[in-house]
Tab-separated table of C-alpha atoms and ligand atoms in Angstrom:
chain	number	residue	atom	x	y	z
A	91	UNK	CA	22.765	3.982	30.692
A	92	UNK	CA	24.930	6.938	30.026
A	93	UNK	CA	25.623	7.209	26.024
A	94	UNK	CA	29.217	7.483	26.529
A	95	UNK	CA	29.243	3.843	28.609
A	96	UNK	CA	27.489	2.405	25.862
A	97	UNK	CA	30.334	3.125	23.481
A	98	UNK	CA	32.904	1.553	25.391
A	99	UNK	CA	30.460	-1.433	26.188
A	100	UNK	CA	29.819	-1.849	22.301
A	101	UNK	CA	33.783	-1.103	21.884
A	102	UNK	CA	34.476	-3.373	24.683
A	103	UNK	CA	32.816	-6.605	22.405
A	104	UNK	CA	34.355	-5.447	19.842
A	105	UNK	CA	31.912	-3.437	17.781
A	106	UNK	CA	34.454	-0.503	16.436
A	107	UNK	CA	33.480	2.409	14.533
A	108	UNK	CA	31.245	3.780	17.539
A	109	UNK	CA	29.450	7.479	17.399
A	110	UNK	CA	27.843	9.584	20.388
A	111	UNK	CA	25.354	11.939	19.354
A	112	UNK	CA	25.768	12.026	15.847
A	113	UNK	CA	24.196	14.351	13.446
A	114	UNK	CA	21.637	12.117	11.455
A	115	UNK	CA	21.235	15.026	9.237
A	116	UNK	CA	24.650	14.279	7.777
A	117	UNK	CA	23.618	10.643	6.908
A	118	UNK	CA	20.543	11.871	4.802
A	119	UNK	CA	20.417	13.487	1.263
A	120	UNK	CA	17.600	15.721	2.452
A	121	UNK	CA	20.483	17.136	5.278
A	122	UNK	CA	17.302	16.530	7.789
A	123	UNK	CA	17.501	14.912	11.320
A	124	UNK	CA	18.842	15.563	15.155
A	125	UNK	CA	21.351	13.250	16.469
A	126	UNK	CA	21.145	9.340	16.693
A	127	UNK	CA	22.695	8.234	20.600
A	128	UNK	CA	24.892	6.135	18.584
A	129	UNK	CA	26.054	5.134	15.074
A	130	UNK	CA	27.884	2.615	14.493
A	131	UNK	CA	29.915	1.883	10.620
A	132	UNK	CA	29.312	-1.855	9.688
A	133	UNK	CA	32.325	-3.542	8.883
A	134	UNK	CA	31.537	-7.271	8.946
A	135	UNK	CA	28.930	-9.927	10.023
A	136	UNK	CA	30.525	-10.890	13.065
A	137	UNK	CA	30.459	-7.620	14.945
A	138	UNK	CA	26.927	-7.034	13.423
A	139	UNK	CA	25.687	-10.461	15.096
A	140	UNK	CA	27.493	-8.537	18.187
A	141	UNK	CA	25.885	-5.434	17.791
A	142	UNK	CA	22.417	-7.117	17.214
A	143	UNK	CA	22.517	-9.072	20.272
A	144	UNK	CA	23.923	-6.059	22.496
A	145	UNK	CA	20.621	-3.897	20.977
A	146	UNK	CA	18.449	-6.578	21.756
A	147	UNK	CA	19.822	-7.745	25.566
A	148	UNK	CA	19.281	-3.547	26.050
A	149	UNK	CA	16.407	-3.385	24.402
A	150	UNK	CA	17.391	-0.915	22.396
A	151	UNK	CA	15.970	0.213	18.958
A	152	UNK	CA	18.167	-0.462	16.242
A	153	UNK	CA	18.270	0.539	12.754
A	154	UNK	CA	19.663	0.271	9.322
A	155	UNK	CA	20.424	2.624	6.693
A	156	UNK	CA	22.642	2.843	3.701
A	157	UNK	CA	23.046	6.242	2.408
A	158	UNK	CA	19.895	7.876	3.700
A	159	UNK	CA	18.457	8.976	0.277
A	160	UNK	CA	15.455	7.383	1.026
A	161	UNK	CA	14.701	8.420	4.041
A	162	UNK	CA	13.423	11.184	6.575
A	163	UNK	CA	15.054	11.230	10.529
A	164	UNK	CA	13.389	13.811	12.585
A	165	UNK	CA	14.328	16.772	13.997
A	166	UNK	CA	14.666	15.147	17.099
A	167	UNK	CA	16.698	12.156	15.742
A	168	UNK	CA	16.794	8.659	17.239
A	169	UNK	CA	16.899	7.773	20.887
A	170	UNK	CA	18.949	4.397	19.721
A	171	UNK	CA	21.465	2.924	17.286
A	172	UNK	CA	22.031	3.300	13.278
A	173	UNK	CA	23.899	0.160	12.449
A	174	UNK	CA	25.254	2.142	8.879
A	175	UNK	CA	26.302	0.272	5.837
A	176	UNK	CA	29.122	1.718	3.601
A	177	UNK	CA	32.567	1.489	2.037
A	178	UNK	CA	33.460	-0.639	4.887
A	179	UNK	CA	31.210	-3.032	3.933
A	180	UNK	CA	31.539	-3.127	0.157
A	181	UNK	CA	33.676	-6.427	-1.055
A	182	UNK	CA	32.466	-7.153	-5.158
A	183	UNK	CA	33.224	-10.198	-7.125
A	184	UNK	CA	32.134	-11.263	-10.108
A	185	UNK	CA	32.391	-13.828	-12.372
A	186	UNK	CA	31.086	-14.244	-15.720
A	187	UNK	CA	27.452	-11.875	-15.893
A	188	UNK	CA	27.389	-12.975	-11.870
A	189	UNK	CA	28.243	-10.466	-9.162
A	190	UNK	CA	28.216	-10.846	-5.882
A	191	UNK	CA	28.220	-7.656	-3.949
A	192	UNK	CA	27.857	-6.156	-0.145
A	193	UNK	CA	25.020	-3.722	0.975
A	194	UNK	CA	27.688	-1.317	1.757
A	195	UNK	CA	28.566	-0.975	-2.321
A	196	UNK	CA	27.405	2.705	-3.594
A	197	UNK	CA	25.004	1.449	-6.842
A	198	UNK	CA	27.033	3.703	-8.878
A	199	UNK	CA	30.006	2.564	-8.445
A	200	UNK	CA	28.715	-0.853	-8.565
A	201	UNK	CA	27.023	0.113	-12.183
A	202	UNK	CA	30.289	1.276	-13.237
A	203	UNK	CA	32.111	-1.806	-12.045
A	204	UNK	CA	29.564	-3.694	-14.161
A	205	UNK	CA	29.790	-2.183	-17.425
A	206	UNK	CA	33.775	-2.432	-17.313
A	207	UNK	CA	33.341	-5.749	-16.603
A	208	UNK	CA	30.111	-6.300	-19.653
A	209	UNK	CA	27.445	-6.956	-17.239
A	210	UNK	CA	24.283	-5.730	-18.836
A	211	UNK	CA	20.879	-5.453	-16.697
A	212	UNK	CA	21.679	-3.209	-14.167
A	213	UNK	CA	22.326	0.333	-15.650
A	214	UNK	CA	19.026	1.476	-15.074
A	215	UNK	CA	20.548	1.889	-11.740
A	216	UNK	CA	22.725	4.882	-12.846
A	217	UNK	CA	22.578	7.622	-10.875
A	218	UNK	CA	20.849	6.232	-8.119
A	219	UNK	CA	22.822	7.774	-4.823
A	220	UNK	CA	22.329	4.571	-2.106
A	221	UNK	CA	23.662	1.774	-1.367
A	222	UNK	CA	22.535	-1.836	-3.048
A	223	UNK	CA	21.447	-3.153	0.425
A	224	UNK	CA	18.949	0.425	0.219
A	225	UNK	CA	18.040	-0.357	-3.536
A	226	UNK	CA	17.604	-4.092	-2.761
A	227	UNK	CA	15.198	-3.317	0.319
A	228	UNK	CA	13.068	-0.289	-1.759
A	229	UNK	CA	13.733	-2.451	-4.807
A	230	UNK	CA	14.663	0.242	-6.617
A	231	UNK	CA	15.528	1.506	-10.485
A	232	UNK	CA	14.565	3.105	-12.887
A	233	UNK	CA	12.509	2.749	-16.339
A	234	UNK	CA	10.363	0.377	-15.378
A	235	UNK	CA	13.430	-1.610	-14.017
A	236	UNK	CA	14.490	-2.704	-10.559
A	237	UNK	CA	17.045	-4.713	-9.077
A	238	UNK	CA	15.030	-7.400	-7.975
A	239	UNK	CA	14.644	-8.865	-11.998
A	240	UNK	CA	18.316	-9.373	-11.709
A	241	UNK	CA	18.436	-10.519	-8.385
A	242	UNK	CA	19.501	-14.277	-7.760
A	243	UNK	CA	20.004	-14.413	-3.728
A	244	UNK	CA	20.463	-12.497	-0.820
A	245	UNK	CA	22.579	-13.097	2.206
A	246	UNK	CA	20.639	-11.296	5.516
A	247	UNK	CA	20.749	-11.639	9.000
A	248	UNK	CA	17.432	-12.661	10.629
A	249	UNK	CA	16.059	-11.012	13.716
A	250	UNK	CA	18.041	-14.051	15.759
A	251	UNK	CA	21.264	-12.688	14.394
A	252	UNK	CA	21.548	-16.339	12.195
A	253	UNK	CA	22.664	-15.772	8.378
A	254	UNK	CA	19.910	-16.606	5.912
A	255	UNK	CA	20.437	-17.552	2.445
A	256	UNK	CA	16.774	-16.391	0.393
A	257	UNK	CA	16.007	-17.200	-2.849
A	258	UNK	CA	14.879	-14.366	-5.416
A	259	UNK	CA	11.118	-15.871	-4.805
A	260	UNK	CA	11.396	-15.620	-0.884
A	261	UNK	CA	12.406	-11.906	-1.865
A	262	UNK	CA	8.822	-11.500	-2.731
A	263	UNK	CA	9.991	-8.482	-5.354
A	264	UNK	CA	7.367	-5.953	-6.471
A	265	UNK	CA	7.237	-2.378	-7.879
A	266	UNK	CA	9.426	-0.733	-5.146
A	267	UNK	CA	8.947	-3.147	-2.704
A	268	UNK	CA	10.205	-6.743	-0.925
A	269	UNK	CA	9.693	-8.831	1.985
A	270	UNK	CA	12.697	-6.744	3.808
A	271	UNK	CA	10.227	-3.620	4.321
A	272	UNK	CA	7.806	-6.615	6.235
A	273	UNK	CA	10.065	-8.085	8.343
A	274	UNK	CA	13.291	-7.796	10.192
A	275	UNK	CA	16.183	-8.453	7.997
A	276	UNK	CA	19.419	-6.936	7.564
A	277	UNK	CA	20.686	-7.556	3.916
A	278	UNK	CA	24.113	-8.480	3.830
A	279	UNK	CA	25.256	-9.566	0.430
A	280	UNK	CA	23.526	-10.003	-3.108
A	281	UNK	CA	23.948	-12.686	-5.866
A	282	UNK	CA	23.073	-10.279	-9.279
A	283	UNK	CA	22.906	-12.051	-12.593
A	284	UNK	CA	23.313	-9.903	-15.655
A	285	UNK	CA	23.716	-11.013	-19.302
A	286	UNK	CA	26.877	-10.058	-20.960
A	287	UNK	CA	27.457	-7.367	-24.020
A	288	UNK	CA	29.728	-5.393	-24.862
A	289	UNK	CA	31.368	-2.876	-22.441
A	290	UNK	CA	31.154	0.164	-24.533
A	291	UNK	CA	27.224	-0.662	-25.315
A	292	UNK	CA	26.566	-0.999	-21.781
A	293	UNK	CA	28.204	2.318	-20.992
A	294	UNK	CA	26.993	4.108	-23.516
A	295	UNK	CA	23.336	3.301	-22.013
A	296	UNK	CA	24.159	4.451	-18.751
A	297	UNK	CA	25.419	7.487	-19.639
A	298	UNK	CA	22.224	8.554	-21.830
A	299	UNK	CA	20.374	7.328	-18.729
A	300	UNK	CA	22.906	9.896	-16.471
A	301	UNK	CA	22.165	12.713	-18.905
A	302	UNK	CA	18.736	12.165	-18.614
A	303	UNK	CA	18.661	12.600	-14.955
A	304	UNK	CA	20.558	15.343	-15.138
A	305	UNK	CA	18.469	17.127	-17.119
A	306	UNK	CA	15.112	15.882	-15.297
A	307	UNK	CA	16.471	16.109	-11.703
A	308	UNK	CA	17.433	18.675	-9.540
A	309	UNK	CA	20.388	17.316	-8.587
A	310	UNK	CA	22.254	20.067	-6.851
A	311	UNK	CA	19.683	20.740	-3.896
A	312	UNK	CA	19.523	18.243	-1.239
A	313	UNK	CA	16.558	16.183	-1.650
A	314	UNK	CA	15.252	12.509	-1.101
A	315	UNK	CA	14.692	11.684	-4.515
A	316	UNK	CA	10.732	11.244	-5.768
A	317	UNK	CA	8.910	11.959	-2.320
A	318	UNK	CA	5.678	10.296	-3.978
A	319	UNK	CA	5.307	6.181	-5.577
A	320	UNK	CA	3.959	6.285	-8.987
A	321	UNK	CA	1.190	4.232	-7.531
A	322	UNK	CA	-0.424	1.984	-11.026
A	323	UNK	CA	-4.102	3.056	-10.328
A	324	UNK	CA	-3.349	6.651	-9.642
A	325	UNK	CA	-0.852	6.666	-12.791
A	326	UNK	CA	-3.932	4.809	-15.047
A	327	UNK	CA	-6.138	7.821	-13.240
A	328	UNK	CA	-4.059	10.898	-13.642
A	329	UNK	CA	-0.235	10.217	-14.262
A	330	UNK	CA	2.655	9.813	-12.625
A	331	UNK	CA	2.869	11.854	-9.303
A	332	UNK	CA	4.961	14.775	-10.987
A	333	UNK	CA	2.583	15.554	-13.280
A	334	UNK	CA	-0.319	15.310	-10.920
A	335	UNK	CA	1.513	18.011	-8.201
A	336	UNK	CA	2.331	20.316	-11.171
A	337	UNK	CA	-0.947	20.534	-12.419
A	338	UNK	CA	-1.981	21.411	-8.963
A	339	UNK	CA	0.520	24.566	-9.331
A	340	UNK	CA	2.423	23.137	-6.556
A	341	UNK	CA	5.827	23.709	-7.792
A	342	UNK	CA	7.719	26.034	-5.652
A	343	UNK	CA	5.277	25.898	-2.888
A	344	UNK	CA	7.383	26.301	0.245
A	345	UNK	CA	7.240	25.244	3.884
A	346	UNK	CA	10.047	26.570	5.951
A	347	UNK	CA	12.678	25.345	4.363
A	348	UNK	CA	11.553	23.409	2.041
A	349	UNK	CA	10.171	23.608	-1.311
A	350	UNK	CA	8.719	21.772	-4.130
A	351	UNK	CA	11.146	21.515	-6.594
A	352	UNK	CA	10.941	24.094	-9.718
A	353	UNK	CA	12.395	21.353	-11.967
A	354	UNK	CA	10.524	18.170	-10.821
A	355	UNK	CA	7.545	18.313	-8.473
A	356	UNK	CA	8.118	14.595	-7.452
A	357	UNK	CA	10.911	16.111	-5.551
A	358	UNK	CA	10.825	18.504	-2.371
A	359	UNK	CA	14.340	20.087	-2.069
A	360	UNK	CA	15.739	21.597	0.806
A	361	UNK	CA	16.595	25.225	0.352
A	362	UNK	CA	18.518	25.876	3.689
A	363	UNK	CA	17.385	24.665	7.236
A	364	UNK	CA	14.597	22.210	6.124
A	365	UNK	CA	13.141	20.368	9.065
A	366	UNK	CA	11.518	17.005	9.589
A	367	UNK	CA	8.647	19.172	10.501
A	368	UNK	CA	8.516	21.050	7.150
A	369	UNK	CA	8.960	17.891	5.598
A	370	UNK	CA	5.349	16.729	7.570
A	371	UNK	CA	3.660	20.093	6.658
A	372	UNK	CA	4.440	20.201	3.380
A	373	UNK	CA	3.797	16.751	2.299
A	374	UNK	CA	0.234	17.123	4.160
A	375	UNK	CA	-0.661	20.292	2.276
A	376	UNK	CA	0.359	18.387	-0.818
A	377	UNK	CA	-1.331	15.142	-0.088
A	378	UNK	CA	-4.563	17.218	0.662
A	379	UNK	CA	-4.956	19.338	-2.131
A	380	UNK	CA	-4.436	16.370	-4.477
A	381	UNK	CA	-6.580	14.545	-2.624
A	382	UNK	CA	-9.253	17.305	-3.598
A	383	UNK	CA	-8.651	17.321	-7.032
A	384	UNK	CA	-8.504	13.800	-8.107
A	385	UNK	CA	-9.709	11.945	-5.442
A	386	UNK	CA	-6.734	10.245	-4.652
A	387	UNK	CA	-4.211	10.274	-1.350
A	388	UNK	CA	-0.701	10.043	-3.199
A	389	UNK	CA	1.496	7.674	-1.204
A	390	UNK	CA	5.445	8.374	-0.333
A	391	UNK	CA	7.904	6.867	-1.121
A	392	UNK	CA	10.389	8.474	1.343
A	393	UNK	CA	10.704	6.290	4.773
A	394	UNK	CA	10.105	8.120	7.777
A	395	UNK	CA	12.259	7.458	11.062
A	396	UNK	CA	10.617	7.959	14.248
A	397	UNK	CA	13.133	8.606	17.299
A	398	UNK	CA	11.684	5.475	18.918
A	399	UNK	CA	13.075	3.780	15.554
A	400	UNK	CA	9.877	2.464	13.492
A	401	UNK	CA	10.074	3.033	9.949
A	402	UNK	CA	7.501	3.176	7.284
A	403	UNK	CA	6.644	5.213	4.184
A	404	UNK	CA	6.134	8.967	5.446
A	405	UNK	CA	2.380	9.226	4.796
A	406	UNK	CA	1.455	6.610	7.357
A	407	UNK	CA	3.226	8.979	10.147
A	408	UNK	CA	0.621	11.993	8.874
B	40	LIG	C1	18.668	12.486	-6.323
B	40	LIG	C2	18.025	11.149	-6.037
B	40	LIG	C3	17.588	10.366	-7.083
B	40	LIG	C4	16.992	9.118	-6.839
B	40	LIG	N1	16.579	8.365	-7.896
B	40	LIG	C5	16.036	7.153	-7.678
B	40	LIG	C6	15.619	6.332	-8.779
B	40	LIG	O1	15.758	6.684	-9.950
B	40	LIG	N2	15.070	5.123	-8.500
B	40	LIG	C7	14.920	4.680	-7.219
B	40	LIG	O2	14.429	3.554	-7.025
B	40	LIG	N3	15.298	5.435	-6.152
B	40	LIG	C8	15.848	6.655	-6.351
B	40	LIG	N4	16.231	7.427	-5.283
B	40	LIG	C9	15.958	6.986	-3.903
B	40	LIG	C10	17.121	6.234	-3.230
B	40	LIG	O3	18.367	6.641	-3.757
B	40	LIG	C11	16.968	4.731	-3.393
B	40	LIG	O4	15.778	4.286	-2.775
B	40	LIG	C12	18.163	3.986	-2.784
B	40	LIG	O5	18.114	2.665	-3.210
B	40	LIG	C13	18.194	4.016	-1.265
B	40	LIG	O6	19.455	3.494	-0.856
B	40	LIG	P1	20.152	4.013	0.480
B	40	LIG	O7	21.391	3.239	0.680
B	40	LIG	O8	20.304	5.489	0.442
B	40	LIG	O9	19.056	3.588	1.536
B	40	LIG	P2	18.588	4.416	2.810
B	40	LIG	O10	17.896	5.657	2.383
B	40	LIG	O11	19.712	4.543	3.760
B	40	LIG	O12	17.510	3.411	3.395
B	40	LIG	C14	16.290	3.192	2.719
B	40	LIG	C15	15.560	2.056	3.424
B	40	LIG	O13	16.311	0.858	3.250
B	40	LIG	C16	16.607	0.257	4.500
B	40	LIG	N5	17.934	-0.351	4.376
B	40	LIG	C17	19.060	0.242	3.907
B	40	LIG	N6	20.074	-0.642	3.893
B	40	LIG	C18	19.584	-1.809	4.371
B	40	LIG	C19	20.148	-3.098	4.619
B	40	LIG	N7	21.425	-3.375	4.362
B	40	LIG	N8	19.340	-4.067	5.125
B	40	LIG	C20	18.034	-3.813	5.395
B	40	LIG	N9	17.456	-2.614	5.191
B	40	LIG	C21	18.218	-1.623	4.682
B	40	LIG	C22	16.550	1.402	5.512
B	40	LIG	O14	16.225	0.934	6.803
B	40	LIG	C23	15.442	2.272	4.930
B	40	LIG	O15	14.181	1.825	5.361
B	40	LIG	C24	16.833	8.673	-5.503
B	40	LIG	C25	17.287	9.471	-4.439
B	40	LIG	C26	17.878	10.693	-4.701
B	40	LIG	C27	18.370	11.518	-3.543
């Protein structure tokens, strides 16, 4: 079917917000990836159900992102739909030290809201750039934090397009991951339950936390965040990931367009015209000469898109 005819199906069951050939590379941090056929802004469940049945009668691939700082599209981007989750899908209430949020809510904002409001537990989330339905599914965070601890209950649509309530358990929360990287669920909403303190306590951790990262990060080159996990038996072995690329001398080492970052060597910045193919090299050559000096294949952390739409950690792709 002719892209163009698709739109106006999708627009004629009244999924709105419909793109043609849309530059994937300016849905991703790293500012990496050809177009998707279509892209489509989530705005509420019902037209999601819509759009979920439509992709599935078609038999097209579907996928979901939030912000795209996690992730890697390729050069030749997808041959299928982005269902994307943003401000138009971002309702917050809260209600005591509960909040219950969308997937669409940018974390930052959603930090902020909390520490106004004297919700304590989820400022280690400062600074991260996605959305919470991105953060829930990585389970994200930061010193030795993630949102699953304050995670009550999610609201996601199952593969059948039926709402499911899960408990935190069904979750199945570990370090940077959760059942949602298994199987096929959209997240919709999230129960959080904080503790309460003080505004100005809360605020003054997150923005120690900000300065940090600041500091740490380099922040002003597009980049996916920490390309590698900070796998525990590689960390008890020889450190975090950082550490272990740095001592290989692999800061600054460049592919293309991309380079290991100067200031962090967990991250892999694009210096102008980075490619999903860079991205591949580089990551091999970096993988491999690890591999030869400690014995150990370093795992990413960045998802990689494949135009057919699988996803999955980057390394499995290489
Ligand atoms: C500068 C920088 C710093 C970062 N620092 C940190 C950090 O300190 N800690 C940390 O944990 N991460 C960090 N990250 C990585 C990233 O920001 C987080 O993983 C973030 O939570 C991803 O959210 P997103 O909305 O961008 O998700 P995306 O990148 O859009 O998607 C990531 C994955 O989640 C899936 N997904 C997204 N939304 C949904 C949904 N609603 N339902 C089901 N699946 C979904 C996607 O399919 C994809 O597989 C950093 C990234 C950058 C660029």
């Amino acid at each position: 079917m002719k892209l163009k005819k698709l739109a106006d199906k999708l627009r004629a069951i009244g999924v709105n917000n419909v793109k043609v050939k849309e530059p994937l590379s300016m849905h991703s941090s790293w500012k990496i990836g050809g177009p998707s056929d279509i892209l489509v802004e989530v705005a509420d469940v019902s037209s999601l159900q819509r759009l979920l049945a439509f992709a599935k009668e078609y038999d097209i691939p579907l996928i979901v992102i939030g912000k795209g700082s996690n992730i890697l599209f390729s050069d030749e981007g997808l041959r299928g739909i982005v269902a994307k989750f943003g401000k138009a899908f971002a309702n917050v209430k809260i209600d005591g030290a509960n909040i219950i949020a969308d997937a669409g809510v940018w974390v930052p904002l959603l930090v902020k809201l909390a520490a106004s409001r004297g919700i304590a537990g989820i400022e280690h989330a400062a600074g991260i750039p996605g959305t919470l339905g991105g953060l829930i599914y990585m389970n994200g965070g930061s010193l030795q934090q993630s949102i699953g601890d304050t995670t009550k209950r999610i609201w996601a649509l199952d593969e059948n397009g039926k709402v499911v309530e899960m408990t935190r358990k069904e979750c199945e929360f570990s370090y940077r991951s959760s059942v949602f990287q298994r199987k096929n669920l959209i997240i919709l909403r999230a129960h959080l339950e904080g503790s309460l303190d003080e505004p100005n306590n809360i605020r003054r951790r997150a923005i120690d936390i900000l300065a940090e990262r600041k500091h740490k990060f380099p922040l002003k080159q597009p980049n996916c965040g920490s390309v590698f996990t900070n796998n525990p038996e590689i960390y008890k072995a020889a450190g975090p990931p950082g550490k272990i690329i740095e001592e290989a001398g692999l800061k600054g080492l460049r592919i293309g367009g991309l380079m290991v970052s100067p200031v962090h060597a967990n991250f892999i910045v694009n210096v102008g015209g980075g490619t999903s193919k860079d991205a591949f090299e580089l990551v091999a050559k970096i993988r491999d000469i690890v591999y030869k000096r400690i014995g150990y294949w370093l795992e990413c952390e960045v998802r990689y898109v494949t135009p057919e739409g699988d996803i999955a950690p980057l390394h499995k792709f290489i």
